Short mmCIF file of C-alpha atoms in Angstrom, two decimals:
data_model
loop_
_atom_site.label_atom_id
_atom_site.label_comp_id
_atom_site.label_asym_id
_atom_site.label_seq_id
_atom_site.Cartn_x
_atom_site.Cartn_y
_atom_site.Cartn_z
CA MET Q 1 -53.06 134.06 -33.53
CA SER Q 2 -50.18 135.00 -35.81
CA GLY Q 3 -48.11 133.07 -38.33
CA LYS Q 4 -45.60 133.49 -41.10
CA LYS Q 5 -46.37 136.14 -43.68
CA GLY Q 6 -48.74 134.76 -46.32
CA VAL Q 7 -49.46 131.58 -44.33
CA ILE Q 8 -52.87 131.13 -42.72
CA PRO Q 9 -52.55 129.58 -39.23
CA SER Q 10 -54.20 126.17 -38.97
CA VAL Q 11 -54.26 123.04 -36.83
CA TYR Q 12 -53.57 121.13 -40.07
CA GLU Q 13 -50.82 121.28 -42.64
CA VAL Q 14 -51.28 120.35 -46.28
CA ALA Q 15 -49.82 116.94 -47.09
CA GLY Q 16 -50.57 116.95 -50.80
CA LEU Q 17 -53.20 117.11 -53.52
CA MET Q 18 -55.22 114.01 -54.33
CA TYR Q 19 -56.43 113.29 -57.85
CA PHE Q 20 -59.21 110.83 -58.60
CA TRP Q 21 -59.59 109.24 -62.04
CA CYS Q 22 -62.88 107.45 -62.63
CA GLU Q 23 -61.94 104.20 -64.32
CA SER Q 24 -65.58 103.21 -64.35
CA GLU Q 25 -68.87 105.00 -63.80
CA PHE Q 26 -69.54 105.55 -60.12
CA PHE Q 27 -72.14 106.71 -57.66
CA PRO Q 28 -70.60 108.87 -54.91
CA GLY Q 29 -73.70 108.77 -52.72
CA GLY Q 30 -76.68 111.06 -52.92
CA GLU Q 31 -80.37 111.40 -52.28
CA ARG Q 32 -83.58 109.65 -53.24
CA GLU Q 33 -85.78 112.05 -55.16
CA ALA Q 34 -89.45 112.21 -56.11
CA GLY Q 35 -88.79 112.75 -59.80
CA PRO Q 36 -87.67 111.05 -62.99
CA ILE Q 37 -84.35 110.10 -61.34
CA ASP Q 38 -84.89 108.07 -58.19
CA LEU Q 39 -81.31 108.15 -56.92
CA THR Q 40 -79.34 111.32 -57.68
CA VAL Q 41 -75.66 112.02 -57.04
CA GLN Q 42 -74.41 114.42 -54.40
CA ARG Q 43 -74.31 118.07 -55.48
CA ASN Q 44 -72.64 121.03 -53.85
CA SER Q 45 -74.14 124.49 -53.27
CA LYS Q 46 -73.39 125.41 -56.91
CA GLY Q 47 -75.49 122.50 -58.15
CA ILE Q 48 -72.43 120.61 -59.42
CA PRO Q 49 -71.83 116.93 -58.57
CA TYR Q 50 -69.01 116.29 -56.13
CA VAL Q 51 -67.92 113.73 -53.54
CA ARG Q 52 -68.07 114.60 -49.86
CA GLY Q 53 -64.78 114.25 -48.04
CA SER Q 54 -66.40 111.85 -45.57
CA SER Q 55 -67.30 109.49 -48.43
CA VAL Q 56 -63.75 109.59 -49.77
CA LYS Q 57 -62.27 109.06 -46.31
CA GLY Q 58 -64.54 106.10 -45.61
CA ALA Q 59 -63.60 104.39 -48.87
CA ILE Q 60 -59.87 104.92 -48.36
CA ARG Q 61 -60.10 103.76 -44.75
CA SER Q 62 -61.75 100.49 -45.81
CA PHE Q 63 -58.95 99.94 -48.32
CA TYR Q 64 -56.22 100.85 -45.83
CA GLU Q 65 -57.55 98.53 -43.15
CA VAL Q 66 -57.16 95.62 -45.56
CA LEU Q 67 -53.68 96.81 -46.51
CA LYS Q 68 -52.24 97.68 -43.10
CA GLY Q 69 -54.69 96.52 -40.44
CA GLU Q 70 -57.17 98.20 -38.12
CA ASP Q 71 -54.63 99.62 -35.68
CA GLU Q 72 -52.79 101.69 -38.28
CA ALA Q 73 -56.09 102.71 -39.88
CA ASN Q 74 -57.27 104.00 -36.49
CA VAL Q 75 -54.17 106.17 -36.17
CA VAL Q 76 -54.63 107.65 -39.63
CA PHE Q 77 -58.42 108.02 -39.74
CA GLY Q 78 -59.44 108.00 -36.09
CA SER Q 79 -61.44 105.79 -33.76
CA THR Q 80 -64.08 106.16 -31.08
CA ASP Q 81 -61.29 107.00 -28.62
CA LYS Q 82 -59.15 109.45 -30.56
CA ALA Q 83 -59.38 111.77 -33.54
CA GLY Q 84 -57.56 110.76 -36.71
CA CYS Q 85 -54.44 112.43 -38.02
CA VAL Q 86 -55.62 113.24 -41.54
CA VAL Q 87 -58.42 115.22 -43.11
CA ILE Q 88 -59.58 114.72 -46.70
CA GLY Q 89 -61.45 117.58 -48.34
CA ASN Q 90 -64.40 117.34 -50.70
CA ALA Q 91 -63.53 115.97 -54.13
CA GLU Q 92 -64.49 118.50 -56.82
CA ILE Q 93 -64.72 117.87 -60.56
CA LEU Q 94 -61.76 119.36 -62.40
CA ALA Q 95 -62.17 117.93 -65.90
CA PHE Q 96 -65.41 116.42 -67.18
CA PRO Q 97 -65.66 114.38 -70.42
CA VAL Q 98 -68.34 115.66 -72.80
CA LYS Q 99 -69.36 114.05 -76.10
CA ALA Q 100 -68.21 116.22 -79.02
CA ASP Q 101 -68.31 116.24 -82.80
CA ARG Q 102 -64.51 116.57 -82.73
CA ASP Q 103 -62.17 114.09 -81.08
CA LEU Q 104 -65.01 111.88 -79.80
CA PHE Q 105 -65.13 113.78 -76.50
CA LEU Q 106 -63.50 116.83 -74.93
CA TYR Q 107 -62.59 117.61 -71.35
CA VAL Q 108 -64.32 120.73 -70.03
CA THR Q 109 -63.83 122.80 -66.91
CA SER Q 110 -64.90 126.27 -65.72
CA PRO Q 111 -63.56 129.34 -63.89
CA SER Q 112 -65.27 128.31 -60.66
CA GLN Q 113 -63.70 124.85 -60.68
CA ILE Q 114 -60.32 126.27 -61.66
CA SER Q 115 -60.50 128.77 -58.79
CA ALA Q 116 -61.07 125.97 -56.27
CA TYR Q 117 -58.22 124.01 -57.83
CA ALA Q 118 -55.92 127.07 -57.79
CA ARG Q 119 -56.33 127.42 -54.03
CA GLU Q 120 -55.40 123.82 -53.35
CA ALA Q 121 -52.62 123.66 -55.97
CA ASP Q 122 -50.98 126.70 -54.40
CA ARG Q 123 -51.14 125.31 -50.87
CA ALA Q 124 -50.21 121.73 -51.69
CA LEU Q 125 -47.89 122.01 -54.67
CA GLY Q 126 -46.73 125.62 -54.72
CA LEU Q 127 -48.16 125.97 -58.22
CA SER Q 128 -49.62 129.22 -59.53
CA VAL Q 129 -52.84 128.67 -61.50
CA GLU Q 130 -54.45 131.57 -63.37
CA GLU Q 131 -58.01 132.36 -62.32
CA ASN Q 132 -59.10 135.19 -64.64
CA TRP Q 133 -61.00 133.73 -67.60
CA ASN Q 134 -62.96 135.72 -70.15
CA VAL Q 135 -65.51 133.17 -71.32
CA SER Q 136 -69.19 133.57 -72.16
CA GLY Q 137 -72.10 131.27 -72.84
CA GLU Q 138 -71.13 130.92 -76.50
CA GLU Q 139 -67.34 131.16 -76.30
CA ALA Q 140 -64.73 129.01 -74.60
CA ALA Q 141 -60.98 129.08 -74.10
CA SER Q 142 -59.07 126.09 -75.43
CA ALA Q 143 -55.63 124.66 -74.82
CA SER Q 144 -55.12 123.61 -78.45
CA LEU Q 145 -58.31 123.92 -80.54
CA ASP Q 146 -59.85 126.73 -82.59
CA GLY Q 147 -63.17 127.11 -84.37
CA GLU Q 148 -66.62 125.79 -83.56
CA VAL Q 149 -67.40 122.62 -81.67
CA GLU Q 150 -70.72 120.92 -81.06
CA LEU Q 151 -71.23 119.17 -77.75
CA MET Q 152 -73.83 116.56 -76.81
CA ASP Q 153 -75.09 115.96 -80.35
CA GLY Q 154 -75.50 119.63 -81.12
CA ARG Q 155 -77.27 120.69 -77.93
CA TYR Q 156 -74.41 123.13 -77.28
CA THR Q 157 -72.37 124.97 -79.89
CA LEU Q 158 -69.28 126.83 -78.73
CA LYS Q 159 -66.73 128.97 -80.48
CA LEU Q 160 -63.28 127.98 -79.28
CA ARG Q 161 -60.31 130.29 -79.14
CA ARG Q 162 -56.87 129.02 -78.33
CA GLU Q 163 -55.27 130.68 -75.29
CA GLU Q 164 -51.82 130.22 -73.80
CA LYS Q 165 -53.10 130.18 -70.23
CA ALA Q 166 -55.47 127.34 -71.11
CA GLU Q 167 -52.49 125.50 -72.56
CA ARG Q 168 -50.54 126.14 -69.34
CA LEU Q 169 -53.42 124.81 -67.26
CA ALA Q 170 -53.61 121.68 -69.41
CA LYS Q 171 -49.87 121.13 -69.03
CA ASN Q 172 -50.20 121.60 -65.28
CA LEU Q 173 -52.77 118.79 -65.15
CA VAL Q 174 -50.75 116.52 -67.41
CA ASP Q 175 -47.67 117.02 -65.21
CA THR Q 176 -49.40 116.52 -61.87
CA ALA Q 177 -52.54 114.44 -62.36
CA VAL Q 178 -51.68 111.81 -64.99
CA PRO Q 179 -50.39 108.58 -63.40
CA LYS Q 180 -46.91 107.78 -64.68
CA VAL Q 181 -44.57 104.80 -64.87
CA ASP Q 182 -40.88 105.62 -65.41
CA GLY Q 183 -41.85 109.13 -66.49
CA ALA Q 184 -44.38 108.02 -69.13
CA PRO Q 185 -48.17 107.88 -68.75
CA ALA Q 186 -49.33 104.68 -67.05
CA PRO Q 187 -50.98 102.09 -69.32
CA GLY Q 188 -54.35 103.40 -70.49
CA TYR Q 189 -53.56 107.02 -69.63
CA GLY Q 190 -51.71 108.08 -72.76
CA TYR Q 191 -55.06 108.62 -74.48
CA LEU Q 192 -56.49 110.59 -71.56
CA LYS Q 193 -53.32 112.68 -71.50
CA SER Q 194 -53.94 113.63 -75.14
CA LYS Q 195 -57.48 114.65 -74.19
CA LEU Q 196 -56.32 116.81 -71.29
CA GLU Q 197 -54.01 118.61 -73.71
CA LYS Q 198 -57.16 119.79 -75.55
CA LEU Q 199 -58.92 121.00 -72.38
CA ILE Q 200 -61.55 123.72 -72.87
CA VAL Q 201 -62.76 126.27 -70.31
CA VAL Q 202 -66.45 127.16 -70.48
CA GLU Q 203 -68.61 129.63 -68.57
CA ASP Q 204 -69.74 128.42 -65.12
CA GLY Q 205 -73.41 128.09 -66.01
CA VAL Q 206 -72.60 126.17 -69.19
CA PHE Q 207 -70.32 123.87 -67.20
CA ARG Q 208 -73.06 123.12 -64.70
CA GLU Q 209 -75.47 122.26 -67.51
CA LEU Q 210 -72.92 120.11 -69.33
CA VAL Q 211 -72.08 118.16 -66.20
CA ASN Q 212 -75.64 117.61 -65.04
CA ASN Q 213 -76.81 116.66 -68.52
CA GLY Q 214 -73.72 114.52 -69.03
CA LEU Q 215 -74.26 112.23 -66.05
CA VAL Q 216 -74.95 108.61 -66.91
CA VAL Q 217 -78.48 107.49 -66.06
CA VAL Q 218 -79.05 103.75 -65.68
CA LEU Q 219 -82.08 101.61 -64.89
CA ARG Q 220 -81.38 99.38 -61.91
CA ILE Q 221 -83.33 96.49 -60.41
CA ALA Q 222 -83.25 96.04 -56.65
CA LEU Q 223 -82.95 92.44 -55.45
CA GLU Q 224 -83.57 90.72 -52.14
CA ARG Q 225 -80.12 89.62 -50.97
CA SER Q 226 -81.32 86.18 -49.79
CA THR Q 227 -83.57 85.19 -52.72
CA LYS Q 228 -82.09 87.28 -55.56
CA THR Q 229 -85.63 88.24 -56.57
CA ALA Q 230 -87.03 91.73 -57.17
CA ALA Q 231 -87.65 93.67 -53.96
CA GLY Q 232 -90.18 96.43 -53.29
CA LYS Q 233 -90.06 99.03 -56.04
CA ALA Q 234 -87.85 96.78 -58.09
CA MET Q 235 -86.87 99.25 -60.82
CA PHE Q 236 -85.23 102.59 -60.19
CA TYR Q 237 -83.18 105.12 -62.15
CA GLN Q 238 -79.78 106.13 -60.85
CA GLU Q 239 -77.30 108.85 -61.82
CA LEU Q 240 -73.62 108.03 -62.17
CA ILE Q 241 -70.52 110.16 -62.69
CA PRO Q 242 -69.05 109.00 -66.02
CA GLU Q 243 -65.87 107.10 -66.68
CA GLY Q 244 -62.90 109.36 -67.38
CA THR Q 245 -63.93 112.18 -65.02
CA LEU Q 246 -61.05 113.80 -63.11
CA LEU Q 247 -61.61 115.11 -59.57
CA PHE Q 248 -59.31 116.56 -56.91
CA ALA Q 249 -59.25 117.00 -53.14
CA PRO Q 250 -56.72 118.25 -50.58
CA LEU Q 251 -55.10 115.93 -48.06
CA MET Q 252 -54.18 117.50 -44.71
CA LYS Q 253 -52.53 116.13 -41.59
CA ALA Q 254 -52.61 117.33 -37.98
CA ILE Q 255 -49.73 119.55 -36.92
CA ARG Q 256 -49.56 117.63 -33.62
CA LEU Q 257 -47.66 115.01 -35.65
CA ARG Q 258 -44.63 117.28 -35.48
CA LYS Q 259 -44.24 116.10 -31.90
CA GLY Q 260 -44.02 112.51 -33.07
CA GLU Q 261 -46.65 111.29 -30.61
CA GLU Q 262 -46.33 107.52 -30.08
CA GLY Q 263 -45.02 106.92 -33.56
CA GLU Q 264 -48.08 108.49 -35.20
CA ALA Q 265 -45.97 110.61 -37.52
CA GLY Q 266 -44.26 107.56 -39.00
CA ILE Q 267 -47.57 105.77 -39.58
CA VAL Q 268 -49.09 108.78 -41.31
CA ASP Q 269 -45.97 109.26 -43.44
CA GLY Q 270 -46.31 105.63 -44.49
CA PHE Q 271 -49.94 106.23 -45.45
CA VAL Q 272 -48.94 109.25 -47.54
CA GLU Q 273 -46.29 107.22 -49.36
CA GLU Q 274 -48.84 104.51 -50.16
CA LEU Q 275 -51.20 107.04 -51.75
CA LYS Q 276 -48.42 108.25 -54.04
CA ARG Q 277 -48.31 104.80 -55.65
CA GLY Q 278 -51.65 105.35 -57.40
CA TYR Q 279 -53.99 102.75 -55.96
CA LEU Q 280 -57.30 101.56 -57.36
CA LEU Q 281 -60.16 101.59 -54.88
CA ASN Q 282 -63.93 101.56 -54.86
CA LEU Q 283 -65.98 104.68 -54.18
CA GLY Q 284 -69.68 104.56 -53.53
CA GLY Q 285 -70.12 100.80 -53.36
CA ASP Q 286 -71.49 98.88 -56.35
CA GLU Q 287 -68.41 96.64 -56.47
CA THR Q 288 -70.41 93.68 -57.77
CA THR Q 289 -71.80 95.67 -60.70
CA GLY Q 290 -68.37 96.85 -61.82
CA LYS Q 291 -69.05 100.44 -60.81
CA GLY Q 292 -67.09 102.78 -58.60
CA VAL Q 293 -63.54 101.89 -59.65
CA VAL Q 294 -61.39 104.96 -59.04
CA ARG Q 295 -57.62 105.46 -59.22
CA VAL Q 296 -56.39 107.76 -56.48
CA LEU Q 297 -53.03 109.48 -56.85
CA LEU Q 298 -51.35 111.84 -54.40
CA CYS Q 299 -49.04 114.57 -55.67
CA GLN Q 300 -46.76 116.57 -53.38
CA ARG Q 301 -44.70 119.70 -53.67
CA GLY Q 302 -41.63 119.27 -55.85
CA GLU Q 303 -42.94 116.15 -57.59
CA THR Q 304 -44.55 117.75 -60.65
CA GLY Q 305 -43.30 117.33 -64.16
#
């Protein structure tokens, strides 16, 4: 099968890049473990927490059914009779908040995460993101900071060096990922914007350690729904992805929509436009405990800046 030069043939076309801002701690789903943590978050093959695309799709479908009804949701996401028109990729962590002795906390990322982001940013937004980073276990590239920084109460000490490409990456994220109202950061996001502008890039192994050690661990008590009393092994420890974490995932739509089958194209276009408005939704359940509140924002080619 052949295609245009530089374009990989596919039954899907990229509709945009989705950003997820954790406005509260959340549990994306995971496994029960025989260890100190009873309920751990999902992790990918690199050992880094992420959110499976199926989990994201299920949460957005539930929201969209309430917004537009089951019939439109079936067109977009599929039903028992027909495949859906969109595919949502796995949501990977792009910027993770880590407690620091400077600026309260700093956002960190790594070459591996940047590489995954570069692929999707190129396909969805036409943006070129640099992938070659010379960082070691004790050094990190920074968008705006120099000198030493201590993370997690001194457990990690890094020497920061300011680099222009780190600054460009930070600006890329500010331009595309920060929700905006009339061109300015949405309420509550001006502070997070200032944090992204100080983004640091650490070595992959250090990033994995920072993320896994930076997860929130809470003690939960399981209750019987009917009696509201403790059930079974009443107490359990659960991992949560912390508030302020930024993730991303690609949104793709079926190329069969080009034929305009039964108005499907119009319904999917309407769904895409809704995502661009920056909705709040719940990922991973836990609505009643105030967990899982995530703002999802879709960015498309030509809409950066």
